[in-house]
Coordinates of C-alpha atoms in Angstrom, one line a residue:
M282 CA 52.8 84.8 50.1
T283 CA 52.8 85.2 53.9
S284 CA 55.3 87.4 55.6
S285 CA 57.8 85.8 58.0
P286 CA 57.2 86.9 61.6
K287 CA 60.8 88.1 61.8
Q288 CA 60.5 90.3 58.7
P289 CA 58.7 93.6 58.1
T290 CA 55.7 93.5 55.9
S291 CA 55.5 95.3 52.6
T292 CA 53.9 98.6 52.2
S293 CA 50.8 99.4 50.1
E294 CA 53.0 101.6 47.8
D295 CA 54.7 98.6 46.3
R296 CA 51.7 96.4 45.4
T297 CA 51.2 97.1 41.7
E298 CA 53.5 96.0 39.0
E299 CA 53.6 98.0 35.8
S300 CA 54.6 97.2 32.3
P301 CA 57.7 99.0 30.8
G302 CA 55.4 101.6 29.2
G303 CA 53.9 102.4 32.6
D304 CA 50.4 100.8 32.0
E305 CA 49.1 98.9 35.0
T306 CA 48.8 95.1 35.2
R307 CA 47.5 92.9 37.9
P308 CA 48.2 93.8 41.6
E309 CA 50.9 91.4 43.0
A310 CA 52.3 91.0 46.4
A311 CA 56.0 91.8 47.0
K312 CA 58.3 88.8 46.8
D313 CA 60.8 90.2 49.2
P314 CA 60.2 92.1 52.4
I315 CA 60.9 95.9 52.3
P316 CA 61.2 98.4 55.2
D317 CA 57.9 99.4 56.8
N318 CA 57.9 103.2 56.2
S319 CA 54.2 103.6 57.1
D320 CA 51.3 101.6 58.3
A321 CA 51.9 98.2 56.7
V322 CA 49.5 96.0 54.8
D323 CA 49.8 92.3 55.1
A324 CA 51.8 90.9 52.2
S325 CA 49.1 88.4 51.3
D326 CA 46.6 91.2 50.6
T327 CA 46.6 91.5 46.9
S328 CA 43.4 93.6 46.7
D329 CA 43.1 96.9 44.8
E330 CA 42.7 98.6 48.2
A331 CA 46.2 97.5 49.1
S332 CA 47.5 99.1 45.9
D333 CA 45.9 102.4 46.7
K334 CA 48.8 104.9 46.8
W335 CA 47.0 107.0 49.4
D336 CA 46.6 104.3 52.0
A337 CA 50.1 104.8 53.3
F338 CA 49.5 108.5 53.4
A339 CA 46.1 108.8 55.1
P340 CA 44.8 105.4 56.1
D341 CA 41.2 105.3 57.3
A342 CA 41.8 102.7 60.0
P343 CA 45.2 103.0 61.8
Q344 CA 46.4 99.7 63.1
A345 CA 46.2 99.0 66.8
R346 CA 49.6 97.4 67.1
R347 CA 51.4 100.7 67.3
G348 CA 50.9 103.5 69.8
R349 CA 48.8 106.5 68.7
L350 CA 51.6 109.0 69.1
R351 CA 54.1 106.7 67.3
R352 CA 51.6 106.2 64.4
F353 CA 51.1 109.9 64.2
L354 CA 54.8 110.7 64.2
G355 CA 55.6 107.9 61.7
H356 CA 52.9 108.6 59.2
E357 CA 53.9 109.7 55.8
W358 CA 51.7 112.7 56.0
T359 CA 53.4 113.8 59.2
L360 CA 56.8 113.4 57.8
A361 CA 55.8 115.1 54.6
A362 CA 54.3 118.1 56.5
V363 CA 57.4 118.5 58.7
G364 CA 59.7 118.0 55.7
S365 CA 57.8 120.6 53.7
V366 CA 58.4 123.3 56.4
L367 CA 62.1 122.5 56.8
L368 CA 62.5 122.5 53.0
A369 CA 60.7 125.8 52.8
V370 CA 63.1 127.4 55.4
L371 CA 66.0 126.2 53.3
M372 CA 64.6 127.2 49.9
T373 CA 63.5 130.7 51.0
W374 CA 66.8 131.3 53.0
P375 CA 67.7 133.9 54.3
T376 CA 64.1 134.9 55.0
V377 CA 64.2 133.7 58.6
K378 CA 67.7 134.8 59.2
D379 CA 66.8 138.4 60.1
I380 CA 63.0 137.9 60.5
T381 CA 62.3 141.2 62.3
R382 CA 64.2 143.6 60.0
T383 CA 64.3 142.3 56.4
I384 CA 61.7 141.2 53.9
P385 CA 62.0 139.2 50.7
E386 CA 62.3 140.8 47.2
D387 CA 61.8 144.6 47.8
I388 CA 60.3 147.2 50.1
Y389 CA 57.2 148.0 48.0
D390 CA 54.4 145.5 47.5
P391 CA 55.6 143.2 50.3
L392 CA 55.1 146.1 52.7
L393 CA 51.5 146.5 51.4
Q394 CA 50.8 142.9 51.9
A395 CA 52.3 142.8 55.3
W396 CA 49.8 145.5 56.1
Q397 CA 47.0 143.5 54.5
I398 CA 47.6 140.6 56.8
A399 CA 47.8 142.8 59.9
W400 CA 44.7 144.8 59.0
A401 CA 42.6 141.7 58.3
G402 CA 43.5 140.2 61.7
H403 CA 42.9 143.5 63.4
A404 CA 39.5 144.1 61.7
L405 CA 38.1 140.7 62.3
V406 CA 38.9 141.0 66.0
T407 CA 37.8 144.6 66.5
D408 CA 35.2 145.3 63.8
P409 CA 34.5 142.4 61.3
M410 CA 31.7 144.3 59.5
N411 CA 34.3 146.9 58.3
L412 CA 36.9 144.4 57.1
W413 CA 36.9 146.0 53.6
N414 CA 36.8 149.6 54.9
A415 CA 40.5 149.8 55.8
N416 CA 42.3 152.7 57.3
P417 CA 44.2 153.9 54.2
F418 CA 42.7 155.9 51.3
F419 CA 40.7 158.2 53.5
P420 CA 37.9 159.2 52.8
E421 CA 37.2 156.3 50.5
S422 CA 35.4 153.2 51.5
G423 CA 36.1 149.6 50.5
S424 CA 39.8 150.3 50.2
L425 CA 41.0 146.8 51.1
A426 CA 39.6 145.8 47.6
F427 CA 41.6 148.5 45.8
T428 CA 44.1 145.7 45.1
D429 CA 44.2 141.9 45.2
A430 CA 43.6 141.3 48.9
I431 CA 44.6 138.2 51.0
P432 CA 42.1 138.2 53.9
G433 CA 42.6 134.4 54.2
Y434 CA 45.7 135.0 56.2
A435 CA 43.8 137.0 58.8
P436 CA 44.4 134.4 61.6
F437 CA 48.1 135.3 61.4
G438 CA 47.2 138.9 61.7
M439 CA 45.5 138.2 65.1
I440 CA 48.9 137.3 66.6
G441 CA 51.0 140.2 67.8
E442 CA 50.6 144.0 67.3
G443 CA 52.5 146.8 65.7
F444 CA 55.2 147.2 63.0
T445 CA 57.7 144.6 64.0
A446 CA 55.0 141.9 64.5
A447 CA 53.7 142.7 61.0
V448 CA 57.2 142.2 59.5
V449 CA 57.7 138.9 61.4
R450 CA 54.3 137.8 60.5
Y451 CA 54.8 138.4 56.8
N452 CA 58.1 136.5 56.8
I453 CA 56.6 133.5 58.5
V454 CA 53.7 133.4 56.1
F455 CA 56.1 133.7 53.2
V456 CA 57.9 130.6 54.3
L457 CA 54.7 128.6 55.2
L458 CA 53.0 129.3 51.8
H459 CA 56.0 127.7 50.1
A460 CA 55.7 124.7 52.5
L461 CA 52.0 124.4 51.7
A462 CA 52.7 124.5 48.0
F463 CA 55.1 121.6 48.2
F464 CA 52.9 119.7 50.6
G465 CA 49.8 120.2 48.5
A466 CA 51.4 119.1 45.3
Y467 CA 53.0 116.1 47.0
V468 CA 49.8 114.8 48.4
L469 CA 48.0 115.5 45.1
L470 CA 50.4 113.3 43.2
R471 CA 50.3 110.6 45.9
Q472 CA 46.5 110.5 45.6
L473 CA 46.7 110.4 41.8
G474 CA 49.0 107.3 42.1
A475 CA 52.6 108.6 42.0
R476 CA 55.3 107.0 44.0
R477 CA 57.1 109.1 46.7
P478 CA 60.0 110.2 44.4
G479 CA 57.6 111.3 41.7
A480 CA 55.4 113.1 44.2
A481 CA 58.5 114.9 45.6
V482 CA 59.5 116.0 42.2
A483 CA 56.0 117.4 41.6
G484 CA 56.0 119.2 45.0
M485 CA 59.4 120.7 44.3
A486 CA 58.4 121.9 40.8
F487 CA 55.1 123.4 42.0
A488 CA 56.5 125.2 45.0
Y489 CA 59.9 126.4 43.7
A490 CA 59.6 126.8 39.9
P491 CA 62.0 129.5 38.7
W492 CA 59.2 131.8 37.5
K493 CA 57.8 132.1 41.0
L494 CA 60.9 133.9 42.1
A495 CA 59.9 137.0 40.0
H496 CA 56.8 137.1 42.2
G497 CA 58.6 137.0 45.5
G498 CA 56.9 140.3 46.3
H499 CA 53.4 139.1 45.2
M500 CA 52.1 136.9 47.9
N501 CA 48.7 136.8 46.2
V502 CA 50.4 135.1 43.2
I503 CA 52.6 132.5 45.0
S504 CA 50.0 131.5 47.6
V505 CA 48.9 128.4 45.6
G506 CA 49.3 125.5 48.0
G507 CA 45.5 125.5 48.7
I508 CA 44.9 124.8 45.0
A509 CA 46.9 121.5 45.0
L510 CA 45.6 120.5 48.4
A511 CA 42.0 121.1 47.5
L512 CA 42.4 119.0 44.3
A513 CA 44.0 116.2 46.3
M514 CA 41.3 116.2 48.9
L515 CA 38.5 116.3 46.3
A516 CA 40.1 113.5 44.4
R517 CA 40.5 111.5 47.6
G518 CA 36.9 112.1 48.5
H519 CA 35.6 111.0 45.1
G520 CA 37.8 107.8 45.1
F521 CA 39.7 108.9 42.1
S522 CA 43.3 108.4 40.9
L523 CA 44.9 108.4 37.5
R524 CA 45.9 104.8 38.0
T525 CA 42.6 103.2 38.9
G526 CA 40.1 105.8 37.9
Y527 CA 36.9 106.2 39.9
R528 CA 36.1 103.7 42.6
S529 CA 32.8 104.2 44.4
D530 CA 33.9 102.0 47.3
R531 CA 36.7 104.5 48.1
T532 CA 34.6 107.6 48.3
R533 CA 34.8 109.6 51.5
T534 CA 32.3 112.4 52.4
G535 CA 34.7 114.1 54.8
W536 CA 37.4 114.5 52.2
V537 CA 34.9 116.0 49.7
I538 CA 33.7 118.6 52.2
G539 CA 37.2 119.3 53.3
G540 CA 38.3 119.8 49.7
W541 CA 35.6 122.3 49.0
L542 CA 36.4 124.2 52.2
V543 CA 40.1 124.4 51.3
A544 CA 39.1 125.6 47.8
A545 CA 36.9 128.3 49.4
W546 CA 39.8 129.4 51.6
Q547 CA 42.1 129.6 48.5
M548 CA 39.7 132.1 47.0
T549 CA 40.4 134.4 50.0
L550 CA 44.1 134.6 49.1
G551 CA 43.6 136.6 45.9
F552 CA 41.5 136.6 42.8
A553 CA 44.6 136.8 40.5
I554 CA 45.0 133.1 41.0
G555 CA 41.6 132.3 42.4
I556 CA 39.4 133.2 39.4
P557 CA 41.2 130.8 37.0
F558 CA 41.1 128.2 39.8
G559 CA 37.4 128.5 40.0
W560 CA 37.1 128.0 36.3
V561 CA 39.4 124.9 36.5
L562 CA 37.1 123.4 39.1
L563 CA 34.0 124.1 37.0
T564 CA 35.7 122.6 33.9
I565 CA 36.7 119.5 35.9
G566 CA 33.1 119.2 37.1
L567 CA 31.7 119.5 33.6
V568 CA 34.2 116.9 32.2
V569 CA 33.2 114.5 35.0
L570 CA 29.5 115.0 34.4
I571 CA 29.9 114.5 30.6
S572 CA 32.0 111.4 31.2
W573 CA 29.3 110.0 33.5
F574 CA 26.6 110.4 30.9
V575 CA 28.8 109.1 28.0
K576 CA 30.2 106.1 29.8
R577 CA 28.6 103.4 31.9
R578 CA 27.3 105.8 34.5
P579 CA 29.0 104.4 37.6
V580 CA 27.1 104.6 40.8
V581 CA 27.9 107.7 42.8
P582 CA 26.7 107.5 46.5
W583 CA 24.1 110.1 47.4
R584 CA 26.2 111.3 50.3
I585 CA 28.9 112.3 47.9
V586 CA 26.4 114.2 45.7
I587 CA 25.1 116.0 48.7
A588 CA 28.6 116.8 50.0
D589 CA 29.5 118.2 46.6
L590 CA 26.3 120.3 46.5
A591 CA 26.9 121.6 50.0
G592 CA 30.7 122.2 49.5
G593 CA 30.1 123.8 46.1
A594 CA 27.6 126.1 47.6
V595 CA 30.1 127.2 50.3
F596 CA 32.7 127.8 47.6
A597 CA 30.3 129.8 45.4
T598 CA 29.1 131.8 48.4
V599 CA 32.6 132.8 49.4
T600 CA 33.6 133.6 45.9
L601 CA 30.5 135.7 45.1
A602 CA 30.7 137.5 48.4
I603 CA 34.3 138.6 47.7
A604 CA 33.5 139.3 44.0
S605 CA 30.7 141.6 45.0
V606 CA 33.1 143.9 46.9
Y607 CA 35.4 144.2 43.8
L608 CA 32.4 144.8 41.5
K609 CA 31.3 147.7 43.8
V610 CA 34.8 149.1 43.6
R611 CA 34.8 148.9 39.8
E612 CA 31.5 150.7 39.7
T613 CA 32.7 153.5 42.0
H614 CA 36.1 153.8 40.4
P615 CA 35.8 153.2 36.6
N616 CA 39.6 153.5 36.2
A617 CA 40.0 150.3 38.1
E618 CA 38.6 148.3 35.2
R619 CA 41.1 146.3 33.1
T620 CA 41.2 146.7 29.3
E621 CA 42.5 144.7 26.4
A622 CA 45.3 147.3 26.1
D623 CA 46.4 146.2 29.5
L624 CA 46.6 142.6 28.3
A625 CA 48.8 143.6 25.4
L626 CA 51.2 145.3 27.8
F627 CA 51.5 142.4 30.2
S628 CA 51.3 139.4 27.8
P629 CA 54.6 137.5 27.6
P630 CA 56.4 136.8 24.3
P631 CA 57.0 133.1 23.6
H632 CA 60.7 133.3 24.6
G633 CA 59.5 134.5 28.1
L634 CA 58.4 130.9 28.8
L635 CA 62.1 129.9 28.6
T636 CA 63.5 132.9 30.4
A637 CA 64.4 132.9 34.1
P638 CA 64.0 136.0 36.4
S639 CA 67.1 137.7 37.8
E640 CA 66.3 136.2 41.3
N641 CA 67.0 132.7 40.0
W642 CA 70.4 131.4 41.2
L643 CA 71.1 129.0 38.4
W644 CA 69.9 130.8 35.3
G645 CA 69.4 134.4 36.4
A646 CA 72.7 135.8 35.2
A647 CA 72.8 133.7 32.1
H648 CA 69.4 135.0 31.0
A649 CA 70.1 138.7 31.6
Q650 CA 70.3 139.5 27.8
A651 CA 67.0 137.7 27.2
R652 CA 65.3 139.7 29.9
T653 CA 66.2 143.0 28.2
T654 CA 63.4 142.3 25.7
L655 CA 60.8 141.8 28.4
P656 CA 59.3 145.1 29.5
Y657 CA 57.7 143.8 32.7
L658 CA 60.2 141.7 34.6
A659 CA 57.9 140.8 37.4
E660 CA 55.4 139.2 35.0
Q661 CA 57.1 137.9 31.8
P662 CA 60.1 135.7 32.8
L663 CA 58.1 132.5 33.1
L664 CA 60.5 129.6 33.0
P665 CA 58.9 126.6 34.8
G666 CA 62.3 124.8 34.8
F667 CA 64.4 123.1 32.1
F668 CA 64.8 120.0 34.2
L669 CA 61.0 119.9 34.7
I670 CA 60.3 120.3 31.0
G671 CA 62.7 117.5 30.2
L672 CA 61.2 115.1 32.7
A673 CA 57.7 116.0 31.5
I674 CA 58.6 115.3 27.8
A675 CA 60.1 112.0 28.9
G676 CA 56.9 111.4 30.8
L677 CA 54.9 111.4 27.5
F678 CA 56.8 108.3 26.4
F679 CA 57.6 106.4 29.6
S680 CA 55.3 106.8 32.6
T681 CA 53.3 105.2 35.3
W682 CA 50.2 106.9 33.8
K683 CA 48.2 105.2 31.0
L684 CA 48.8 106.4 27.4
S685 CA 45.4 108.1 27.2
T686 CA 46.1 110.0 30.4
R687 CA 49.5 111.2 29.1
L688 CA 47.8 112.4 25.9
W689 CA 45.2 114.3 27.9
L690 CA 47.9 115.9 30.1
G691 CA 50.1 116.8 27.1
G692 CA 47.2 118.3 25.2
T693 CA 46.0 120.3 28.2
T694 CA 49.5 121.6 28.8
L695 CA 49.7 122.9 25.2
V696 CA 46.3 124.7 25.7
M697 CA 47.4 126.3 28.9
V698 CA 50.7 127.5 27.2
W699 CA 48.6 129.0 24.4
L700 CA 46.4 130.9 26.9
T701 CA 49.5 132.0 29.0
L702 CA 50.8 133.9 26.0
G703 CA 47.8 136.2 26.1
T704 CA 47.8 138.5 23.1
Q705 CA 51.2 137.3 22.0
S706 CA 49.7 134.1 20.6
A707 CA 48.6 133.8 17.0
N708 CA 46.2 136.4 15.7
G709 CA 46.8 138.6 18.8
G710 CA 45.1 136.0 21.1
E711 CA 41.8 136.2 19.3
Y712 CA 41.5 132.4 19.5
G713 CA 43.3 132.1 22.8
Y714 CA 43.2 134.2 25.9
L715 CA 40.9 136.9 24.5
L716 CA 38.2 134.3 24.1
V717 CA 38.2 133.5 27.9
Y718 CA 38.8 137.2 28.7
R719 CA 35.7 138.2 26.8
H720 CA 33.3 135.4 27.6
L721 CA 34.2 134.0 31.1
P722 CA 32.9 136.1 34.0
G723 CA 35.7 137.3 36.2
M724 CA 38.5 136.9 33.7
E725 CA 38.1 140.4 32.5
A726 CA 39.5 141.6 35.8
L727 CA 42.8 139.9 35.1
R728 CA 45.4 141.8 33.1
T729 CA 48.3 139.3 33.4
P730 CA 47.8 136.2 31.3
G731 CA 51.3 135.0 32.2
R732 CA 50.1 134.0 35.6
L733 CA 48.4 131.0 34.0
I734 CA 51.9 129.5 33.9
L735 CA 50.9 128.1 37.3
W736 CA 48.7 125.6 35.5
V737 CA 51.4 124.8 32.9
T738 CA 53.7 124.1 35.8
L739 CA 51.3 121.8 37.6
L740 CA 50.6 119.8 34.5
L741 CA 54.3 119.5 33.7
A742 CA 54.7 118.3 37.3
V743 CA 52.1 115.6 36.9
L744 CA 53.8 114.4 33.7
A745 CA 57.2 114.5 35.4
A746 CA 55.9 112.6 38.4
G747 CA 54.7 109.9 36.0
V748 CA 58.1 109.2 34.5
V749 CA 59.9 109.3 37.9
S750 CA 57.4 107.0 39.4
A751 CA 57.8 104.6 36.5
F752 CA 61.5 104.6 37.0
A753 CA 61.0 104.1 40.7
Q754 CA 58.9 101.0 39.9
Q755 CA 61.6 99.6 37.6
A756 CA 64.2 100.3 40.3
Y757 CA 62.0 98.4 42.8
E758 CA 61.8 95.4 40.5
V759 CA 65.6 95.3 40.3
A760 CA 65.8 95.6 44.1
R761 CA 63.6 92.6 44.6
H762 CA 66.1 90.3 43.0
R763 CA 69.4 91.7 44.4
P764 CA 70.7 92.2 47.9
L765 CA 70.3 95.7 49.2
S766 CA 74.0 95.8 50.1
Q767 CA 74.7 95.8 46.4
I768 CA 72.3 98.3 45.0
G769 CA 70.6 100.0 48.0
I770 CA 72.5 103.2 48.1
P771 CA 72.9 103.7 44.3
L772 CA 69.1 103.2 43.8
R773 CA 68.2 105.6 46.6
L774 CA 70.6 108.2 45.1
A775 CA 69.0 107.7 41.7
M776 CA 65.6 108.3 43.2
V777 CA 66.7 111.6 44.8
L778 CA 68.5 112.9 41.8
P779 CA 65.4 114.3 39.9
V780 CA 64.3 116.0 43.1
L781 CA 67.7 117.6 43.5
L782 CA 67.9 118.8 39.9
V783 CA 64.4 120.4 40.1
G784 CA 65.3 121.9 43.5
V785 CA 68.6 123.4 42.4
E786 CA 66.9 125.0 39.4
G787 CA 64.5 126.7 41.8
W788 CA 67.2 128.0 44.2
N789 CA 66.7 131.7 45.0
N790 CA 69.0 134.7 44.7
T791 CA 66.3 136.9 46.1
P792 CA 67.3 140.2 47.8
H793 CA 66.2 140.8 51.4
P794 CA 66.3 144.5 51.9
V795 CA 65.9 146.1 55.4
V796 CA 62.4 147.4 56.0
P797 CA 62.2 151.1 56.6
T798 CA 61.1 151.8 60.2
P799 CA 58.3 154.1 61.2
P800 CA 59.4 157.7 61.3
V801 CA 57.0 158.5 64.2
A802 CA 54.7 156.6 66.5
F803 CA 51.5 156.6 64.4
S804 CA 49.3 155.7 67.4
T805 CA 50.1 159.1 68.9
L806 CA 48.9 161.1 65.9
K807 CA 45.5 162.6 65.5
A808 CA 43.7 160.9 62.7
P809 CA 42.9 161.3 59.8
L810 CA 46.5 162.0 58.8
M811 CA 48.5 162.4 55.6
I812 CA 52.2 161.5 55.0
L813 CA 54.2 163.6 52.6
P814 CA 55.5 162.9 50.1
S815 CA 52.6 160.8 48.8
D816 CA 53.4 158.4 46.0
Q817 CA 52.9 154.7 45.3
F818 CA 56.1 153.5 47.1
T819 CA 56.1 155.9 50.1
D820 CA 52.4 155.1 50.6
E821 CA 53.0 151.4 50.7
A822 CA 55.5 152.0 53.5
A823 CA 53.1 154.3 55.3
M824 CA 50.5 151.5 55.2
L825 CA 52.9 149.2 57.0
W826 CA 53.8 151.9 59.5
S827 CA 50.1 152.4 60.2
T828 CA 49.9 149.0 61.8
D829 CA 50.8 151.0 65.0
G830 CA 47.2 151.8 65.9
F831 CA 45.7 151.7 62.3
P832 CA 44.9 155.4 62.2
T833 CA 42.9 156.5 59.1
M834 CA 45.0 158.2 56.6
V835 CA 44.9 159.7 53.1
N836 CA 47.9 157.6 51.9
G837 CA 47.5 154.3 50.2
G838 CA 49.1 152.2 47.5
S839 CA 47.0 150.0 45.2
A840 CA 46.6 148.6 41.7
F841 CA 45.0 151.8 40.6
Y842 CA 44.9 155.5 41.8
P843 CA 41.4 156.6 42.9
A844 CA 40.5 159.9 41.3
R845 CA 40.1 161.6 44.7
Q846 CA 43.5 160.5 45.9
D847 CA 45.1 162.1 42.8
E848 CA 43.2 165.3 43.6
I849 CA 44.4 165.3 47.2
R850 CA 48.0 164.7 46.2
N851 CA 47.9 167.5 43.7
M852 CA 46.4 170.0 46.2
S853 CA 49.0 169.0 48.8
T854 CA 52.0 169.7 46.7
S855 CA 51.9 173.4 47.9
F856 CA 51.6 172.4 51.6
P857 CA 51.7 174.3 53.9
S858 CA 50.2 177.1 51.8
P859 CA 46.9 178.6 53.1
E860 CA 45.0 177.0 50.2
S861 CA 46.4 173.5 50.8
V862 CA 45.8 173.7 54.6
Q863 CA 42.2 174.8 54.2
Y864 CA 41.6 172.0 51.6
L865 CA 42.9 169.4 54.0
R866 CA 40.9 170.8 56.9
D867 CA 37.8 170.7 54.8
L868 CA 38.6 167.1 54.0
G869 CA 38.9 166.3 57.7
V870 CA 42.6 165.7 57.8
K871 CA 44.0 166.5 61.3
T872 CA 47.7 165.8 61.0
V873 CA 50.3 166.1 58.2
V874 CA 53.7 164.3 58.6
V875 CA 56.5 165.5 56.3
L876 CA 59.5 163.2 55.8
R877 CA 62.6 165.3 55.2
D878 CA 64.7 162.5 53.8
R879 CA 62.0 161.6 51.2
I880 CA 60.9 165.0 49.9
P881 CA 64.0 166.1 47.9
G882 CA 63.3 166.0 44.2
T883 CA 59.5 165.7 44.7
P884 CA 56.7 168.3 44.4
W885 CA 56.6 168.4 48.2
E886 CA 60.3 169.5 48.7
R887 CA 59.2 173.0 49.9
A888 CA 57.0 171.6 52.7
A889 CA 59.9 171.5 55.2
S890 CA 61.0 175.1 54.6
T891 CA 57.8 177.1 53.9
P892 CA 56.8 179.3 56.9
S893 CA 53.5 178.3 58.6
D894 CA 53.4 180.5 61.6
E895 CA 50.3 182.5 60.5
L896 CA 48.2 179.6 59.5
G897 CA 47.1 178.6 63.0
I898 CA 48.7 175.1 62.8
D899 CA 51.1 173.5 65.2
R900 CA 54.5 172.5 63.9
R901 CA 56.8 170.0 65.7
E902 CA 60.1 168.8 64.4
D903 CA 61.7 165.5 65.4
G904 CA 64.9 164.6 63.4
N905 CA 63.9 163.9 59.8
T906 CA 60.2 164.3 60.6
I907 CA 58.0 167.4 60.8
V908 CA 54.5 166.9 62.3
F909 CA 51.9 169.5 61.5
T910 CA 48.7 169.4 63.5
L911 CA 45.9 171.2 61.7

């Protein structure tokens, strides 16, 4: 069929008809014209290339009939990127409302991670070789690796200076990481062959699943957009989709290299999510290799093989370079090592998979009783979403994916659920998480099996996208034979409904407390310094305050307590006694700052009232702050 010159041509998205069960049949040109939402393909083109779902998203050869700027602004990928950011602002509201004063979730770990971003940017600009030797935890070295670091956000840390900039920076990254998660999942499903409504459902589920709200203070856990984006780019580069399989004529070297680079960047955003991601990539590679040998051995261009080897080498180099730092910390600080007892504490019970965190607007209050049986509320409410689960189950029976694909997706989802339960699965996890914990390098560093719910969520999202895409195809078939004036609006509303349901289930009720401001200008103090009281939560605030000049200091919050830090804290409880002053002097500490409003009820509460005139130290009071210069 040839398009009328007065009518818009059909898009590549609507080329392929599907059977009611979702299995593909022959490509067929549209019988009726539909709006041109992206670069159009001539309606007479019935080739497989025209049916490629990615063509509308990232075409290799933009058509010359439209201006470059117009093409850019009108491309699906541009609209998806802008829409992802706007959606993130809405779904994380009120993060940007008071961007200079408040922070999502609480004033503990988010303050530490706001400091991490600031320090990474500062270090790479001023002294890149000492990136891991951060200013807290004096006199220790390698302190950036005392907890799961996120140096991949260092470029943001290069913008602005000081405390307020650090808070603003954190809030911006918090919004953008949600945008990237939606965008990454959306483009992944578009590449795999989903229609736009199905891809949007997957993006919404992956970015805003209810369980992620419990990790609102763990940026290293919710920074997952690079995972989906890397998988999308690698699939694109290898000419693969779930609908058409591997096509050697669609391979693209640039996409392969780009996918590996994004995967390497993802590893710099934390090993808590990065290590399982690395094993997933390796597993996919092994499955592909085995399939290549077992099946007809399709031709793989040498340029793709070389791109994979080069990209994989970059990924491995980045991963091993970061891992070496953490291994050194574990050697120096044996108490940093995770044990199977830690797994038992953090493993979620089965009902945790259907329990929402308190930060969830829709289910939070209703699940309050269920949460009373969960000892670790930041790790064990793991609801991926009831609407998502329902769509995924439906996707096992009615889908745009082939039956064999659905069976693989369903089986893999069950395996990941089994691993997510940790030691709470049958036989204490002996035939589940403990197998990977004991035998896969790197997994022994992870104490929270529940974070594998990320992969359960992604697999459910793929299944859900399949059923929504199949429904969209059926709706399109109906629309081809009826006037748009009769069914246009109802059909569009029907396409949006699954997205809205999944989105409402991910709506947040996250607190946004005011960030405590610095009690003193840290850049004016003689370093090294120590802030009293010194405990996990005060020290995390002190780390953020230290973005004013980054002075070295004894204080520091992390995933474990270094033995020397415990010793310093114990010796400082009698400050300003002669013994404690001498101990700190011998250590090299120049300044001690006592916070009057924080010491009541702590071992340091006498520090503000104990005389120090005969100790040869300078004491200066400023409101709630007492500064001792040793």
